[in-house]
Short mmCIF file of C-alpha atoms in Angstrom, two decimals:
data_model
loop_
_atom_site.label_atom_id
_atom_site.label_comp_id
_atom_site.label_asym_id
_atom_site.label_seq_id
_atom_site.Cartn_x
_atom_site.Cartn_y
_atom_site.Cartn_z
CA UNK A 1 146.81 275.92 265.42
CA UNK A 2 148.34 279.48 266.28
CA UNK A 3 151.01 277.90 268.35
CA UNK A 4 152.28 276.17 265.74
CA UNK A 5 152.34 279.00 264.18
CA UNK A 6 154.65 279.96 266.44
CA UNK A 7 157.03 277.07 266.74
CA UNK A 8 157.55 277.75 263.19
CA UNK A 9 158.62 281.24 263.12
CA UNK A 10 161.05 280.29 266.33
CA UNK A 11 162.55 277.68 264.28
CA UNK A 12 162.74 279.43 261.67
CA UNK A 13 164.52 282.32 262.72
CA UNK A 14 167.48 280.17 264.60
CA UNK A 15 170.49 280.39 262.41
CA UNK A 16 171.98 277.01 261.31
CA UNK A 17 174.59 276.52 259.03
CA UNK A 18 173.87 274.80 255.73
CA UNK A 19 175.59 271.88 256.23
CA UNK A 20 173.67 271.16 258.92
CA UNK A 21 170.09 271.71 257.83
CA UNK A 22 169.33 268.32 255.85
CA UNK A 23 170.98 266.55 259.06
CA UNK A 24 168.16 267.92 261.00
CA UNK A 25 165.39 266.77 259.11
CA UNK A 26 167.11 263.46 258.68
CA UNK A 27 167.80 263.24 263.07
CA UNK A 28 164.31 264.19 263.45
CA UNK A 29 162.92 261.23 261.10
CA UNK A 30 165.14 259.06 262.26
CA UNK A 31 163.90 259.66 265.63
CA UNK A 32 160.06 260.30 264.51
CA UNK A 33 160.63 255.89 263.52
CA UNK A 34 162.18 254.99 266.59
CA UNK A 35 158.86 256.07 268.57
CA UNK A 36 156.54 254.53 266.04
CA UNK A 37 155.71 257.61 263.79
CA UNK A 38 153.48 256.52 260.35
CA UNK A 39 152.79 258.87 257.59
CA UNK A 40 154.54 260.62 255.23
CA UNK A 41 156.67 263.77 254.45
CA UNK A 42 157.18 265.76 251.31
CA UNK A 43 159.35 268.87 251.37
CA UNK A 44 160.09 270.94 248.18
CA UNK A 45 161.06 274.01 246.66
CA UNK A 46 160.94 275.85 243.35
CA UNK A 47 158.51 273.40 241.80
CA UNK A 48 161.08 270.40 242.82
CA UNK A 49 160.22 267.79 245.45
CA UNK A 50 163.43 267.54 247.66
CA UNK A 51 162.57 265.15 249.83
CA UNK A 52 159.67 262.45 250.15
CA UNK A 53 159.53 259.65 252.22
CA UNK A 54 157.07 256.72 253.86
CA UNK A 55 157.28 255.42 257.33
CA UNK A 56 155.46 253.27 259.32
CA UNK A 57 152.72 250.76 258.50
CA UNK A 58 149.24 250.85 255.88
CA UNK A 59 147.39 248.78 258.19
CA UNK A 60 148.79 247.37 261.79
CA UNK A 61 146.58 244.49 262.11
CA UNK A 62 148.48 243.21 258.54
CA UNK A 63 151.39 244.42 258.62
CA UNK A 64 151.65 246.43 255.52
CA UNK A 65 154.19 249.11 254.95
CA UNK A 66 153.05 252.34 254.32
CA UNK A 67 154.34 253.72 250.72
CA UNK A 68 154.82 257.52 249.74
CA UNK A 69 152.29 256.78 246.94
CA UNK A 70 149.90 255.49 249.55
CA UNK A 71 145.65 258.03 250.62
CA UNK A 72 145.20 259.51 253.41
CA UNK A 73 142.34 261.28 254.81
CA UNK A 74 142.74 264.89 254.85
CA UNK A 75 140.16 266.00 257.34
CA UNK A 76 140.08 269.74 257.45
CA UNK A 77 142.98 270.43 255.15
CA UNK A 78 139.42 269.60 252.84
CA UNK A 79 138.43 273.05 253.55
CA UNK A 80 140.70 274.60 250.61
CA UNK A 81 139.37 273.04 248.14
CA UNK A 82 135.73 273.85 249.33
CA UNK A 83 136.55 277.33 249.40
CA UNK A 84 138.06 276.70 246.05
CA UNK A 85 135.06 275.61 244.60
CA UNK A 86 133.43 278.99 245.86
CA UNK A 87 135.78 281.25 244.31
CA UNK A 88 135.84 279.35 240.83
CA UNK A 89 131.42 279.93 241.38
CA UNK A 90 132.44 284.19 241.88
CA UNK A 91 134.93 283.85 238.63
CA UNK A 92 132.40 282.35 236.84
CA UNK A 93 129.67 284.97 237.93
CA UNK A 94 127.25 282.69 239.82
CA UNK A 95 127.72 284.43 243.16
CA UNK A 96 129.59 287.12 245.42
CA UNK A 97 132.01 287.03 247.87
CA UNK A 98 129.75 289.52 250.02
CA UNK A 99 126.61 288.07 248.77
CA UNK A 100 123.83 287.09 252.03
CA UNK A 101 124.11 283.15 252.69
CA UNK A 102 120.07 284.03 252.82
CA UNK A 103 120.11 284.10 249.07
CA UNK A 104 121.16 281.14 248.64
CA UNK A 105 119.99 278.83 251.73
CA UNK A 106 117.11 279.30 254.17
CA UNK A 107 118.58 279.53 257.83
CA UNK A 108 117.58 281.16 260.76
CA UNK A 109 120.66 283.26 261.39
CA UNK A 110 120.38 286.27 259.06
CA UNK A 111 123.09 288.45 258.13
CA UNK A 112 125.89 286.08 257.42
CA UNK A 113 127.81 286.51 254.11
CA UNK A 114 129.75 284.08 251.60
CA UNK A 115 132.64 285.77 252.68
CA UNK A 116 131.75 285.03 257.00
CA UNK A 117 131.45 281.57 256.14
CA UNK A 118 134.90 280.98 254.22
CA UNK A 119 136.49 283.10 256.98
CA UNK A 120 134.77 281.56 259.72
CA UNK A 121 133.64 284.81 261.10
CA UNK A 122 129.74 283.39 260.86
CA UNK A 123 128.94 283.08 264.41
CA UNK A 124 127.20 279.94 263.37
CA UNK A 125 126.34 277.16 265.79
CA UNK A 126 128.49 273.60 265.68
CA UNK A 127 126.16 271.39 263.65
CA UNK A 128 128.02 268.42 265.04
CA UNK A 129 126.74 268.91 268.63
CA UNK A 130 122.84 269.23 267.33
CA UNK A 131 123.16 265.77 265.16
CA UNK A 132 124.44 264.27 267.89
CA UNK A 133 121.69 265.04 270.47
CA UNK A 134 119.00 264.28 267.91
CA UNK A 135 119.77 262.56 264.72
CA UNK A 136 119.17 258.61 263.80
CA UNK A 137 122.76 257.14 264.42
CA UNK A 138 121.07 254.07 262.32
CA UNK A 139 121.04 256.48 259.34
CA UNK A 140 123.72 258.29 257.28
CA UNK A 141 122.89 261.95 257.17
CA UNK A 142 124.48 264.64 254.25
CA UNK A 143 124.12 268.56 253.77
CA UNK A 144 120.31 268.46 253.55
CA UNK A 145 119.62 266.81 256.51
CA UNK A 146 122.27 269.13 258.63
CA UNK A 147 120.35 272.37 256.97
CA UNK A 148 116.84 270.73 258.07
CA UNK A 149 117.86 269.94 261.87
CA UNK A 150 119.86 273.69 261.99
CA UNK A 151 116.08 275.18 260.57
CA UNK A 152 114.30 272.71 263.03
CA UNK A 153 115.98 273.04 266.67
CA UNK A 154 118.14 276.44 265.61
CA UNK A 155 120.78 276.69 268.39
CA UNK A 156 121.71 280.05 269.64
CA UNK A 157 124.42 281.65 267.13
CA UNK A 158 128.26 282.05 268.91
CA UNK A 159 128.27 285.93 268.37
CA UNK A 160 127.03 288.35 265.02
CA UNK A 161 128.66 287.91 262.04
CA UNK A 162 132.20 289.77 261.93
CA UNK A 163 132.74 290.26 265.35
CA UNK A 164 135.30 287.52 265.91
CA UNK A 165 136.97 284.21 264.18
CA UNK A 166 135.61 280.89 265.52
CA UNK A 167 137.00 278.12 263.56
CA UNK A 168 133.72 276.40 262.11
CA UNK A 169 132.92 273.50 260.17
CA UNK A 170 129.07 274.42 260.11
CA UNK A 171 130.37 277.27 257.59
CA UNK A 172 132.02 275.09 255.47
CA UNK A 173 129.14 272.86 255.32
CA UNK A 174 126.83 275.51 253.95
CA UNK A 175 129.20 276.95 251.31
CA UNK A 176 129.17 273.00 250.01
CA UNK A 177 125.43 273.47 249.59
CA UNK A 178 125.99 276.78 247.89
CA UNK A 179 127.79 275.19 245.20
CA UNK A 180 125.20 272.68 244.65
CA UNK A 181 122.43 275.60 244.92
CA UNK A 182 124.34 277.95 242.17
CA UNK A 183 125.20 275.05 239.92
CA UNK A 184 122.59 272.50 240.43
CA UNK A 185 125.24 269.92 240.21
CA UNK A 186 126.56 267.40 243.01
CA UNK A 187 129.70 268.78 245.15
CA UNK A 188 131.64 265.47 244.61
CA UNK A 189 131.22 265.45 240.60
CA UNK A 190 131.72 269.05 240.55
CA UNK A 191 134.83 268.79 242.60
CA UNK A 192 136.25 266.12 240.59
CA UNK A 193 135.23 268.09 237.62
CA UNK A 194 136.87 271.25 238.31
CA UNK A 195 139.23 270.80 240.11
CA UNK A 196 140.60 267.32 240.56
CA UNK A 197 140.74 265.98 237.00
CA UNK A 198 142.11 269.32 235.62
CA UNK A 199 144.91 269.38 238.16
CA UNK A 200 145.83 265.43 237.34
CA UNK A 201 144.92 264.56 240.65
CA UNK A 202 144.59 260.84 240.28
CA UNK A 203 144.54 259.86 243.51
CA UNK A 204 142.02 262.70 244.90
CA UNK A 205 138.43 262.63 245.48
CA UNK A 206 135.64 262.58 247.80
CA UNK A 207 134.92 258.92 248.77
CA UNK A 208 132.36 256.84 250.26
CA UNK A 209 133.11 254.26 252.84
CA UNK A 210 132.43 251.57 250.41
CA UNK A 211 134.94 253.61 247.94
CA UNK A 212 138.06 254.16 250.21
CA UNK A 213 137.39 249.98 251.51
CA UNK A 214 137.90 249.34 247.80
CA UNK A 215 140.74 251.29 247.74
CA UNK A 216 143.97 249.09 248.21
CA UNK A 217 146.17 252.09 248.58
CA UNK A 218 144.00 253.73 251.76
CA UNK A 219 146.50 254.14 254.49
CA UNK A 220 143.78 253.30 257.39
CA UNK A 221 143.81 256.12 260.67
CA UNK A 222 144.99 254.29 264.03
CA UNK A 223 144.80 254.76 267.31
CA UNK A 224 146.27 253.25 270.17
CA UNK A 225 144.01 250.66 272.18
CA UNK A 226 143.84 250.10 276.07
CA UNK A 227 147.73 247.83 275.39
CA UNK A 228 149.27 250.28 273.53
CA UNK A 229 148.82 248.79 270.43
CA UNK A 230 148.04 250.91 267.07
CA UNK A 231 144.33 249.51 266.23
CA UNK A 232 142.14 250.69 263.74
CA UNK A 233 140.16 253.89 264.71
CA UNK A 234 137.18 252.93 263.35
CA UNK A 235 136.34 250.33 266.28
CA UNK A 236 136.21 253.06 269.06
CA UNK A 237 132.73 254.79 269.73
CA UNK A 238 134.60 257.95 269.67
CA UNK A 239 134.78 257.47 265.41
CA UNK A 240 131.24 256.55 264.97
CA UNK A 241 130.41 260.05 263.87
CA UNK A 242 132.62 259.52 260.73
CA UNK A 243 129.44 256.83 259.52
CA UNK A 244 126.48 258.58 260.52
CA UNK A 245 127.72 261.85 259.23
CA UNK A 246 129.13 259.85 256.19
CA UNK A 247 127.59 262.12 253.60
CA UNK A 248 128.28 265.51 254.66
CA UNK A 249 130.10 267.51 252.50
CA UNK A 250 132.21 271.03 252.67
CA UNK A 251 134.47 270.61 256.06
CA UNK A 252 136.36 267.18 255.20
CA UNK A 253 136.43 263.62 253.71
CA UNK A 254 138.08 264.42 250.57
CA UNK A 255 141.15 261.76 250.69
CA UNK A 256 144.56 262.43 248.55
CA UNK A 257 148.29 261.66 249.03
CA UNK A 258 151.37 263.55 249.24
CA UNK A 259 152.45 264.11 244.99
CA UNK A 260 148.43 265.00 244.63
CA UNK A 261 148.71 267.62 247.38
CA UNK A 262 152.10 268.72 245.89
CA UNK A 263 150.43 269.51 242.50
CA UNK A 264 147.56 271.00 244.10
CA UNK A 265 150.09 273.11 245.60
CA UNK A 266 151.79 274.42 242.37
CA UNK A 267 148.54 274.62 240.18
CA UNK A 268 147.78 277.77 243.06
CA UNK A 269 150.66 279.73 242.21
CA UNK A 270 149.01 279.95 238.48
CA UNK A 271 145.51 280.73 236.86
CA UNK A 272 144.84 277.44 235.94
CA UNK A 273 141.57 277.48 238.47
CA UNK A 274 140.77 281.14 239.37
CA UNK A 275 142.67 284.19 238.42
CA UNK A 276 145.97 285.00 240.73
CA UNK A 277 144.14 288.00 241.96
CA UNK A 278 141.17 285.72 243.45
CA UNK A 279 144.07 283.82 245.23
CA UNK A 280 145.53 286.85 246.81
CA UNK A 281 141.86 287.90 248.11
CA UNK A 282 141.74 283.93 249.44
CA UNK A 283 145.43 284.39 251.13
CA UNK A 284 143.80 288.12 252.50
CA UNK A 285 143.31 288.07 256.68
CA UNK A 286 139.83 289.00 257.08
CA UNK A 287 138.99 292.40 258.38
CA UNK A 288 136.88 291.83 262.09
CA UNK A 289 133.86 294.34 262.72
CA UNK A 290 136.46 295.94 265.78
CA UNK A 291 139.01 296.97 262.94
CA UNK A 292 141.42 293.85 263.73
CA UNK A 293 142.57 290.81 261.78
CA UNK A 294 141.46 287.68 261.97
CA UNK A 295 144.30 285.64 260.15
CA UNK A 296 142.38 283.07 258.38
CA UNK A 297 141.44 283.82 254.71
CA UNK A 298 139.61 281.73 252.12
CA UNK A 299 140.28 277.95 253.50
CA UNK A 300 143.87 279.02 254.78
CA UNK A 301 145.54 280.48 257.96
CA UNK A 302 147.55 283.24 257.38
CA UNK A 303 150.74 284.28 258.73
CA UNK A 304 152.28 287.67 256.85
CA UNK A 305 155.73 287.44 258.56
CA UNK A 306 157.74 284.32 258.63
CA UNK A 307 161.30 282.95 258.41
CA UNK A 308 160.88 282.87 254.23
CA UNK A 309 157.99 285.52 253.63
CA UNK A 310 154.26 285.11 253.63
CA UNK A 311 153.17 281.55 255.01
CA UNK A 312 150.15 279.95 254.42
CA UNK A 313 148.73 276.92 256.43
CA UNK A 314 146.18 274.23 256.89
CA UNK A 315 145.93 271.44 259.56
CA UNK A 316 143.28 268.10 259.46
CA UNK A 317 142.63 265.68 262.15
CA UNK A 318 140.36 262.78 262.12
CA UNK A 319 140.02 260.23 264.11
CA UNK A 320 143.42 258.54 263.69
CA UNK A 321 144.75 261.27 261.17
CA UNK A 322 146.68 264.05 261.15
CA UNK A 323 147.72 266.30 258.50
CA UNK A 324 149.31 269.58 257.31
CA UNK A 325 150.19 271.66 254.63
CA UNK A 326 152.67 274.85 254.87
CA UNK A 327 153.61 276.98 251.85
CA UNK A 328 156.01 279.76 252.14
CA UNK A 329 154.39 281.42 249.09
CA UNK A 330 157.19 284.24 248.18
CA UNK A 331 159.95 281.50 248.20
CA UNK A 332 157.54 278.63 246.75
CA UNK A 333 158.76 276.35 249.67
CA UNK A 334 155.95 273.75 250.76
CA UNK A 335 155.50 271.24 253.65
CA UNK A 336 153.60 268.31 253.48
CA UNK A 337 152.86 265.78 256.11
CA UNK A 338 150.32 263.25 256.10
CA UNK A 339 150.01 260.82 259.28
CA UNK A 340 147.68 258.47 260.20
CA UNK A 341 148.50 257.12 263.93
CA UNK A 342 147.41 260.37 265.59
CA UNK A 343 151.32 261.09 266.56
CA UNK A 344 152.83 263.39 268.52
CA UNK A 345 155.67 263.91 266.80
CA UNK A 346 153.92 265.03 263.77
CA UNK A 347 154.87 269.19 264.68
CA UNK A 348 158.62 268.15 265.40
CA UNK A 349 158.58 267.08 261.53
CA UNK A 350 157.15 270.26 260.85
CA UNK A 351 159.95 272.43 262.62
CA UNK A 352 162.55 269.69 261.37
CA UNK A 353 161.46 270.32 257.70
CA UNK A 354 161.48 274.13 257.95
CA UNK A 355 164.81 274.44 259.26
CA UNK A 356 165.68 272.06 256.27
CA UNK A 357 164.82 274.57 253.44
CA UNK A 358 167.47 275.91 252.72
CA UNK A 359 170.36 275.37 250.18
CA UNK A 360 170.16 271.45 249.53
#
């Protein structure tokens, strides 16, 4: 994710005249449909959507046009709102950003705090790779189950806690269970509850399979079979994990679409969730043990320098997905792009968009 990073602040910094900005981000579309791009792309400014627009198809195998309306899975981009959910549990005194993990959840890597997991600083092992060597594929498995088989086979930790940043979805897995420890509620209600229904999110939530199949908006990942045709990416072997893991909560599976993630977006530059001095500690590049910065706060990279001022970031991929969300938060400029056939020329938009913002 660092390189685009990059690619950002080089675009960025290329002076182009005015006129010529929207032209840019209407070439690169333009060029993003000739080779098959399918998603969607929201750019705006000063709480005022510029730009929005729909390309490519719902579902391939029917022929449905995608719509700028239209749900996406968000993957990792996920991870916000589960750190969310944290900070709204420290404003409402039911835990501490420094507090152990051990106070909250039995595991056999000791020394880890709240704050280690939302940075991924942790050190903690990829739960994936253990469910995969030993779990029941013919069963769906959530939180507990990842906490028991972590406790059962314990796989060496990645390095102590603080020492370095290793991008981890174990982390994000535990702070879910956190919530539900501190509260004693479900993640999903609570999520709704706090955060989604507040916010007017109508489109937002965490859903089952059987939920997002009854959905008739759910723009459906794809990936491109053995032909070269865009097929559904749930009928490769490589997606499976998506159903047996099906009830894990924390690193993914909430779903949303663009004008959701756009009011998301806004609602964080007030204190409608958690006070606008939590949000600067979530925005805050975590401190490593050797004195250096780590560049990922509370659910969002962190880049202090760009072409309009602080930038904040988030990426998801799933199978068949990919998704992003920039904000320039001194100049409230925001990116969104949500894609569902796996493109390439989702990071082109990006750079496209950027060079877009300026005077429309």
């Amino acid at each position: 994710m660092n390189k685009y990073l990059s690619l950002l602040l080089l675009f960025g910094f290329i002076q182009i005249p005015l006129f010529a900005q929207q032209k840019i981000l209407k070439e690169a579309i333009e060029r993003a449909e000739r080779e098959d791009f399918s998603g969607v792309i929201l750019v705006a400014e000063d709480d005022k959507i510029l730009f929005e627009e729909a390309m490519g198809m719902r579902t391939y195998e029917n022929r449905a046009l995608l719509h700028e309306y239209d749900i996406f899975e968000l993957a990792s981009l996920s991870k916000q709102f589960t750190a969310m959910m944290i900070m709204m549990c420290k404003e409402k005194g039911l835990l501490g950003f420094d507090d152990q993990l051990s106070k909250y959840i039995e595991t056999p890597y000791p020394g880890i705090s709240i704050r280690n997991l939302l940075t991924h600083t942790s050190g903690l092992p990829d739960y994936q790779a253990i469910m995969d060597e030993h779990w029941d594929k013919n069963k769906v498995a959530g939180n507990p189950d990842i906490l028991e088989y972590l406790r059962e086979y314990a796989p060496v930790k990645s390095f102590d806690p603080g020492d370095k940043y290793e991008y981890s979805n174990t982390g994000y897995v535990l702070l879910a269970s956190v919530v539900e420890k501190v509260t004693g509620e479900d993640f999903v209600d609570l999520m709704r509850e706090w955060i989604f229904r507040p916010l007017g999110m109508k489109n937002t939530a965490i859903r089952s399979l059987e939920e997002k199949a009854s959905v008739k908006d759910f723009a459906a990942g794809h990936l491109k079979d053995e032909n070269g045709n865009y097929v559904n990416a749930n009928t490769f072997h490589s997606s499976d994990y998506t159903i047996w893991l099906g009830n894990r909560k924390g690193p993914g599976r909430v779903s949303s679409n663009a004008e959701d993630l756009y009011k998301w977006d806004q609602a964080l530059y007030t204190d409608k969730l958690v006070s606008k001095e939590t949000m600067e500690e979530a925005y805050t590049a975590f401190k490593l043990n050797d004195g250096t910065r780590s560049y990922y706060g509370f659910g969002w990279e962190i880049k202090p320098q760009s072409p309009f001022g602080k930038m904040v970031m988030h990426t998801g991929s799933n199978p068949g997905y990919s998704t992003i969300i920039v904000r320039y938060l001194e100049e409230n400029k925001t990116i969104i792009i949500l894609n569902n056939n796996a493109h390439p020329d989702m990071m082109r938009l990006v750079e496209a968009a950027t060079l877009s913002l300026g005077k429309w």
